[in-house]
Amino acid sequence: MNAVIFTMLVLILFSSNFLDINNATPRNFQLEFPCAKFYKKGELTVDCSFKNLKNIPDIPPNTFYLNLQHNLITKIANSTFEHMTNLTVLDLSFNKLQSLNDQTFKGLGNLKNLKLNNNKLTGEMPNKTFQYMTCLTDLDLSFNKLWRINLETFVGLQNLQNLQLNNNILYYSILNFPPGCFKPLESITRLSLQQNNFKWKIFPKYGIAFPDKTISELAKLEILELDVNTGDHGDKVIFGNGFSYLKNLYLLNACNCKTFILESDTFKYTPNLAQVYFNRCLLKVYGNKHEEFSKLMKLKVLQLNGSLSYHPDIHEDELLALISGLSNTTIETLKMHYLFNSVYSVSLSNILNYISVELNKTPIQELHFTNNLNLHFNELDMPVKVPPSLRTLNISDNSLEALKLNIKQVTSLILEDNRLGNYLANNSLLIQDSKLECIRLSNNSIYKLHTSIFIGQKYLRVIELRFNILTDSNFDMSSLVNLHILDLKNNKIKYLSDQSRMELDKVFKNNGNAKIDLSNNPLQCSCFTLPFLNWMRLSQKHFINYTQFRCTFENGSFSKPNSFEEVLLNLQRDCTNHLYLIISVSFSVLAFIAVLSAAVIYRHRWKLRYLFYTAKLKYTSHRNMEENLNEYVYDAFISYSENDCKFVIGDCIKHLERNGNMKLCIHQRDFIPGEEITQNIISAIQNSQKTICIISRSFLESYYCMFEFNMARMESVHSRNGKNVLFLVFYEKLLPEELPLVLYELIQKQSYIEYPNDEHGNVIFWDKIKDAVHA
């Protein structure tokens, strides 16, 4: 049994080794092959980029796309690609290739795209280097150090359509581009020759023109990119007779023209140009006829990039002369960039209004006037006008601080990268309704928009306000019935106010597909902003990237990505509990304030009542009550209970009035009929030098008696500068516990008198009262 088990183990080990031996080559190849392999639409792609390779590894023969860019390859062995007959794209850019020969690309008969840019290819391009590439359509040789093209360099490239030779040292001359060198390129439609003439920097006054005979061989050329320079005196013909053979040339991109003098016959041999781009050029216009573009009867697009920026002595007159040459063309797009960067300040209104007049009869649809540093617009300037056919107006990156437009037919307005924040906070842009559909106001330091800025703009579909400092969007949106996108990305919005939400609800009601983008705003998640957040959640279909919004909490921290919905649910739960707590605390505080207020009012009730009745008497009484005269109507006001009426009428009047020559105020006799009792009481106290209270049990039980007592007490404190006007007469003997607290406290501080009710004592009693009244 043991022998059988041992035999089986040996067989298993042997078979395992046998399988390893048989599969050694593919397994080792998978481990050692440095490149990534994947299939795209059934075709093998091999990516060997950024591997620091010095040599090309063995590539599978069925590869269609091979990426070898950004390595250290210096040379390619002959026949390296001989077995790669399926290869259609080969990228060797950003290596250190120094030379090629006629066998380098043998076998690449189906290759369509070859990138050799950014290498170290130097000197002449050898003959027949690309002879096997009969299917090649795109060849990039830019950013090398080539200085000459040979007669047979491009042999075999009869199907090539796009050739890039820019950024070499191929100075324009017959020596470097001999006639016939482009003859094999029967199908070429695009040729880039820019950034090759570095001598113009050393000798800028000399002209640069591509050899006529050489360029004439490119009969099918449609797009040409080259350096041009007429020289300071315009003695160099840039587009000579050779260009007359380029019947299909419709796009010319000219750059590095240190000086380019435009004349009436400049485009004599290129009448079919539809798009002309001047980049980094200084254009000059001589003469008064301004027919520089008169030969371009098919002109659609003209770009002037940097045309005045290198010459600070040239004013806007140079540009205006240039624009006048376009008045009779078929131009549809005019692009002007970096024109005014000198010390001179130029009026935007003058420039654009002049352009509008000159191009009024042209079919121009797009006008771009951007990247100028010294433009100004004064609020007193005329509003900017544009030609009636214009549909797109771009005035971006001009450092404008104010602007007023009269652009009724324009549908797209681009005003990005200006300084319109302060102006737009207090002004509108447009002076009338327009057909505007899109407005871009990004990066303008906008902190608030004037409420009526979009009033009447019923066609507006896109409003872009990115990269500003807005904290809300409470401008009038009632006219925006067709608004599709309100882009508020990258602002300072923590929440939208109730007014803003009402305005947006109107927009959402008019257009169910309307969208608002609040991405990259510091949206605050707190109980205070919960109504706004709930509104967002209910209207989430209108918010772009809603689930990706992030919250800023009150402690400054941020929510996790893609957790916005969860954060809102948790916040809603926490704030509900918090709300109950706030309500409970609020009710407790209110109850405490109410009790405290009641206690204070009760404590000062007599003072308050006194002040009230005094004020009331002041505005209703017609009697003179000036206290500074120290004259009173009565010597004393007698306050008594009806039960003690006999004592007052019989004794007080007799002893104090008849015998004592005093004038008393007795309510039964002296109160004015028809007036309120409280007014009579206050008037009696204030018009009497003293108030004498006849204290008895009936007095203490009487409401009006105690009212008279307290009003007299308040009179002492508030109207007589602390002088006591209250005199107490105890008509009955009372125990201390029978006395109200306020009365008990008073008799502890002030004197009082008891009625003796005997003949001898009565004489002294009435004398003391007389003395007290006149004290």
PDB file of N, CA and C in Angstrom, residues 223-262:
ATOM      1  N   ILE A 223      -4.904  72.870 -45.757  1.00  0.00           N
ATOM      2  CA  ILE A 223      -4.538  73.606 -44.529  1.00  0.00           C
ATOM      3  C   ILE A 223      -3.020  73.775 -44.501  1.00  0.00           C
ATOM      4  N   LEU A 224      -2.573  75.020 -44.331  1.00  0.00           N
ATOM      5  CA  LEU A 224      -1.141  75.318 -44.311  1.00  0.00           C
ATOM      6  C   LEU A 224      -0.815  76.170 -43.090  1.00  0.00           C
ATOM      7  N   GLU A 225       0.167  75.700 -42.307  1.00  0.00           N
ATOM      8  CA  GLU A 225       0.630  76.427 -41.128  1.00  0.00           C
ATOM      9  C   GLU A 225       2.106  76.748 -41.326  1.00  0.00           C
ATOM     10  N   LEU A 226       2.456  78.030 -41.368  1.00  0.00           N
ATOM     11  CA  LEU A 226       3.841  78.396 -41.657  1.00  0.00           C
ATOM     12  C   LEU A 226       4.195  79.730 -41.021  1.00  0.00           C
ATOM     13  N   ASP A 227       5.515  80.018 -40.984  1.00  0.00           N
ATOM     14  CA  ASP A 227       6.015  81.297 -40.499  1.00  0.00           C
ATOM     15  C   ASP A 227       6.032  82.286 -41.655  1.00  0.00           C
ATOM     16  N   VAL A 228       5.718  83.537 -41.348  1.00  0.00           N
ATOM     17  CA  VAL A 228       5.756  84.572 -42.384  1.00  0.00           C
ATOM     18  C   VAL A 228       6.344  85.852 -41.808  1.00  0.00           C
ATOM     19  N   ASN A 229       7.034  86.595 -42.663  1.00  0.00           N
ATOM     20  CA  ASN A 229       7.574  87.897 -42.252  1.00  0.00           C
ATOM     21  C   ASN A 229       7.935  88.673 -43.512  1.00  0.00           C
ATOM     22  N   THR A 230       7.297  89.823 -43.728  1.00  0.00           N
ATOM     23  CA  THR A 230       7.561  90.599 -44.941  1.00  0.00           C
ATOM     24  C   THR A 230       8.819  91.457 -44.825  1.00  0.00           C
ATOM     25  N   GLY A 231       9.337  91.601 -43.604  1.00  0.00           N
ATOM     26  CA  GLY A 231      10.440  92.538 -43.398  1.00  0.00           C
ATOM     27  C   GLY A 231       9.901  93.927 -43.134  1.00  0.00           C
ATOM     28  N   ASP A 232      10.734  94.777 -42.601  1.00  0.00           N
ATOM     29  CA  ASP A 232      10.296  96.120 -42.208  1.00  0.00           C
ATOM     30  C   ASP A 232       9.823  96.969 -43.368  1.00  0.00           C
ATOM     31  N   HIS A 233      10.320  96.650 -44.570  1.00  0.00           N
ATOM     32  CA  HIS A 233       9.966  97.466 -45.723  1.00  0.00           C
ATOM     33  C   HIS A 233       8.988  96.773 -46.662  1.00  0.00           C
ATOM     34  N   GLY A 234       8.551  95.592 -46.276  1.00  0.00           N
ATOM     35  CA  GLY A 234       7.584  94.878 -47.098  1.00  0.00           C
ATOM     36  C   GLY A 234       8.152  94.424 -48.432  1.00  0.00           C
ATOM     37  N   ASP A 235       9.471  94.187 -48.484  1.00  0.00           N
ATOM     38  CA  ASP A 235      10.107  93.843 -49.758  1.00  0.00           C
ATOM     39  C   ASP A 235      10.075  92.349 -50.038  1.00  0.00           C
ATOM     40  N   LYS A 236       9.423  91.560 -49.177  1.00  0.00           N
ATOM     41  CA  LYS A 236       9.355  90.112 -49.380  1.00  0.00           C
ATOM     42  C   LYS A 236       7.916  89.726 -49.701  1.00  0.00           C
ATOM     43  N   VAL A 237       7.724  89.078 -50.862  1.00  0.00           N
ATOM     44  CA  VAL A 237       6.398  88.593 -51.229  1.00  0.00           C
ATOM     45  C   VAL A 237       6.189  87.243 -50.548  1.00  0.00           C
ATOM     46  N   ILE A 238       5.224  87.192 -49.631  1.00  0.00           N
ATOM     47  CA  ILE A 238       5.042  85.981 -48.818  1.00  0.00           C
ATOM     48  C   ILE A 238       4.284  84.903 -49.586  1.00  0.00           C
ATOM     49  N   PHE A 239       3.193  85.266 -50.193  1.00  0.00           N
ATOM     50  CA  PHE A 239       2.379  84.294 -50.918  1.00  0.00           C
ATOM     51  C   PHE A 239       2.553  84.570 -52.413  1.00  0.00           C
ATOM     52  N   GLY A 240       3.659  84.023 -52.945  1.00  0.00           N
ATOM     53  CA  GLY A 240       4.018  84.286 -54.340  1.00  0.00           C
ATOM     54  C   GLY A 240       3.233  83.452 -55.324  1.00  0.00           C
ATOM     55  N   ASN A 241       3.714  83.426 -56.536  1.00  0.00           N
ATOM     56  CA  ASN A 241       3.017  82.763 -57.647  1.00  0.00           C
ATOM     57  C   ASN A 241       2.817  81.279 -57.390  1.00  0.00           C
ATOM     58  N   GLY A 242       3.723  80.648 -56.639  1.00  0.00           N
ATOM     59  CA  GLY A 242       3.598  79.211 -56.362  1.00  0.00           C
ATOM     60  C   GLY A 242       2.321  78.863 -55.639  1.00  0.00           C
ATOM     61  N   PHE A 243       1.769  79.808 -54.874  1.00  0.00           N
ATOM     62  CA  PHE A 243       0.548  79.536 -54.125  1.00  0.00           C
ATOM     63  C   PHE A 243      -0.676  79.487 -55.035  1.00  0.00           C
ATOM     64  N   SER A 244      -0.527  79.970 -56.261  1.00  0.00           N
ATOM     65  CA  SER A 244      -1.665  79.944 -57.180  1.00  0.00           C
ATOM     66  C   SER A 244      -2.027  78.526 -57.583  1.00  0.00           C
ATOM     67  N   TYR A 245      -1.106  77.559 -57.377  1.00  0.00           N
ATOM     68  CA  TYR A 245      -1.384  76.154 -57.714  1.00  0.00           C
ATOM     69  C   TYR A 245      -2.187  75.453 -56.616  1.00  0.00           C
ATOM     70  N   LEU A 246      -2.289  76.100 -55.447  1.00  0.00           N
ATOM     71  CA  LEU A 246      -2.995  75.480 -54.323  1.00  0.00           C
ATOM     72  C   LEU A 246      -4.473  75.856 -54.391  1.00  0.00           C
ATOM     73  N   LYS A 247      -5.165  75.267 -55.359  1.00  0.00           N
ATOM     74  CA  LYS A 247      -6.549  75.624 -55.613  1.00  0.00           C
ATOM     75  C   LYS A 247      -7.478  75.250 -54.451  1.00  0.00           C
ATOM     76  N   ASN A 248      -7.052  74.260 -53.623  1.00  0.00           N
ATOM     77  CA  ASN A 248      -7.919  73.778 -52.537  1.00  0.00           C
ATOM     78  C   ASN A 248      -7.575  74.395 -51.178  1.00  0.00           C
ATOM     79  N   LEU A 249      -6.577  75.260 -51.155  1.00  0.00           N
ATOM     80  CA  LEU A 249      -6.149  75.850 -49.879  1.00  0.00           C
ATOM     81  C   LEU A 249      -7.240  76.782 -49.350  1.00  0.00           C
ATOM     82  N   TYR A 250      -7.802  76.425 -48.177  1.00  0.00           N
ATOM     83  CA  TYR A 250      -8.863  77.251 -47.601  1.00  0.00           C
ATOM     84  C   TYR A 250      -8.489  77.788 -46.215  1.00  0.00           C
ATOM     85  N   LEU A 251      -7.439  77.204 -45.572  1.00  0.00           N
ATOM     86  CA  LEU A 251      -7.058  77.661 -44.227  1.00  0.00           C
ATOM     87  C   LEU A 251      -5.575  77.980 -44.189  1.00  0.00           C
ATOM     88  N   LEU A 252      -5.254  79.186 -43.741  1.00  0.00           N
ATOM     89  CA  LEU A 252      -3.867  79.620 -43.599  1.00  0.00           C
ATOM     90  C   LEU A 252      -3.647  80.061 -42.156  1.00  0.00           C
ATOM     91  N   ASN A 253      -2.688  79.423 -41.503  1.00  0.00           N
ATOM     92  CA  ASN A 253      -2.325  79.786 -40.134  1.00  0.00           C
ATOM     93  C   ASN A 253      -0.899  80.329 -40.159  1.00  0.00           C
ATOM     94  N   ALA A 254      -0.761  81.648 -40.051  1.00  0.00           N
ATOM     95  CA  ALA A 254       0.548  82.297 -40.134  1.00  0.00           C
ATOM     96  C   ALA A 254       0.974  82.759 -38.749  1.00  0.00           C
ATOM     97  N   CYS A 255       2.214  82.448 -38.376  1.00  0.00           N
ATOM     98  CA  CYS A 255       2.686  82.865 -37.061  1.00  0.00           C
ATOM     99  C   CYS A 255       4.112  83.408 -37.163  1.00  0.00           C
ATOM    100  N   ASN A 256       4.585  83.947 -36.023  1.00  0.00           N
ATOM    101  CA  ASN A 256       5.947  84.482 -35.945  1.00  0.00           C
ATOM    102  C   ASN A 256       6.205  85.560 -36.985  1.00  0.00           C
ATOM    103  N   CYS A 257       5.161  86.312 -37.321  1.00  0.00           N
ATOM    104  CA  CYS A 257       5.378  87.387 -38.282  1.00  0.00           C
ATOM    105  C   CYS A 257       5.753  88.653 -37.513  1.00  0.00           C
ATOM    106  N   LYS A 258       7.049  88.820 -37.303  1.00  0.00           N
ATOM    107  CA  LYS A 258       7.531  89.995 -36.586  1.00  0.00           C
ATOM    108  C   LYS A 258       6.968  91.258 -37.223  1.00  0.00           C
ATOM    109  N   THR A 259       7.003  91.284 -38.525  1.00  0.00           N
ATOM    110  CA  THR A 259       6.367  92.378 -39.265  1.00  0.00           C
ATOM    111  C   THR A 259       5.659  91.784 -40.470  1.00  0.00           C
ATOM    112  N   PHE A 260       4.405  92.142 -40.638  1.00  0.00           N
ATOM    113  CA  PHE A 260       3.653  91.679 -41.801  1.00  0.00           C
ATOM    114  C   PHE A 260       2.898  92.876 -42.361  1.00  0.00           C
ATOM    115  N   ILE A 261       3.388  93.375 -43.482  1.00  0.00           N
ATOM    116  CA  ILE A 261       2.772  94.534 -44.114  1.00  0.00           C
ATOM    117  C   ILE A 261       1.712  94.049 -45.094  1.00  0.00           C
ATOM    118  N   LEU A 262       0.477  94.412 -44.817  1.00  0.00           N
ATOM    119  CA  LEU A 262      -0.637  94.010 -45.674  1.00  0.00           C
ATOM    120  C   LEU A 262      -0.822  95.026 -46.790  1.00  0.00           C
TER     121      LEU A 262
END
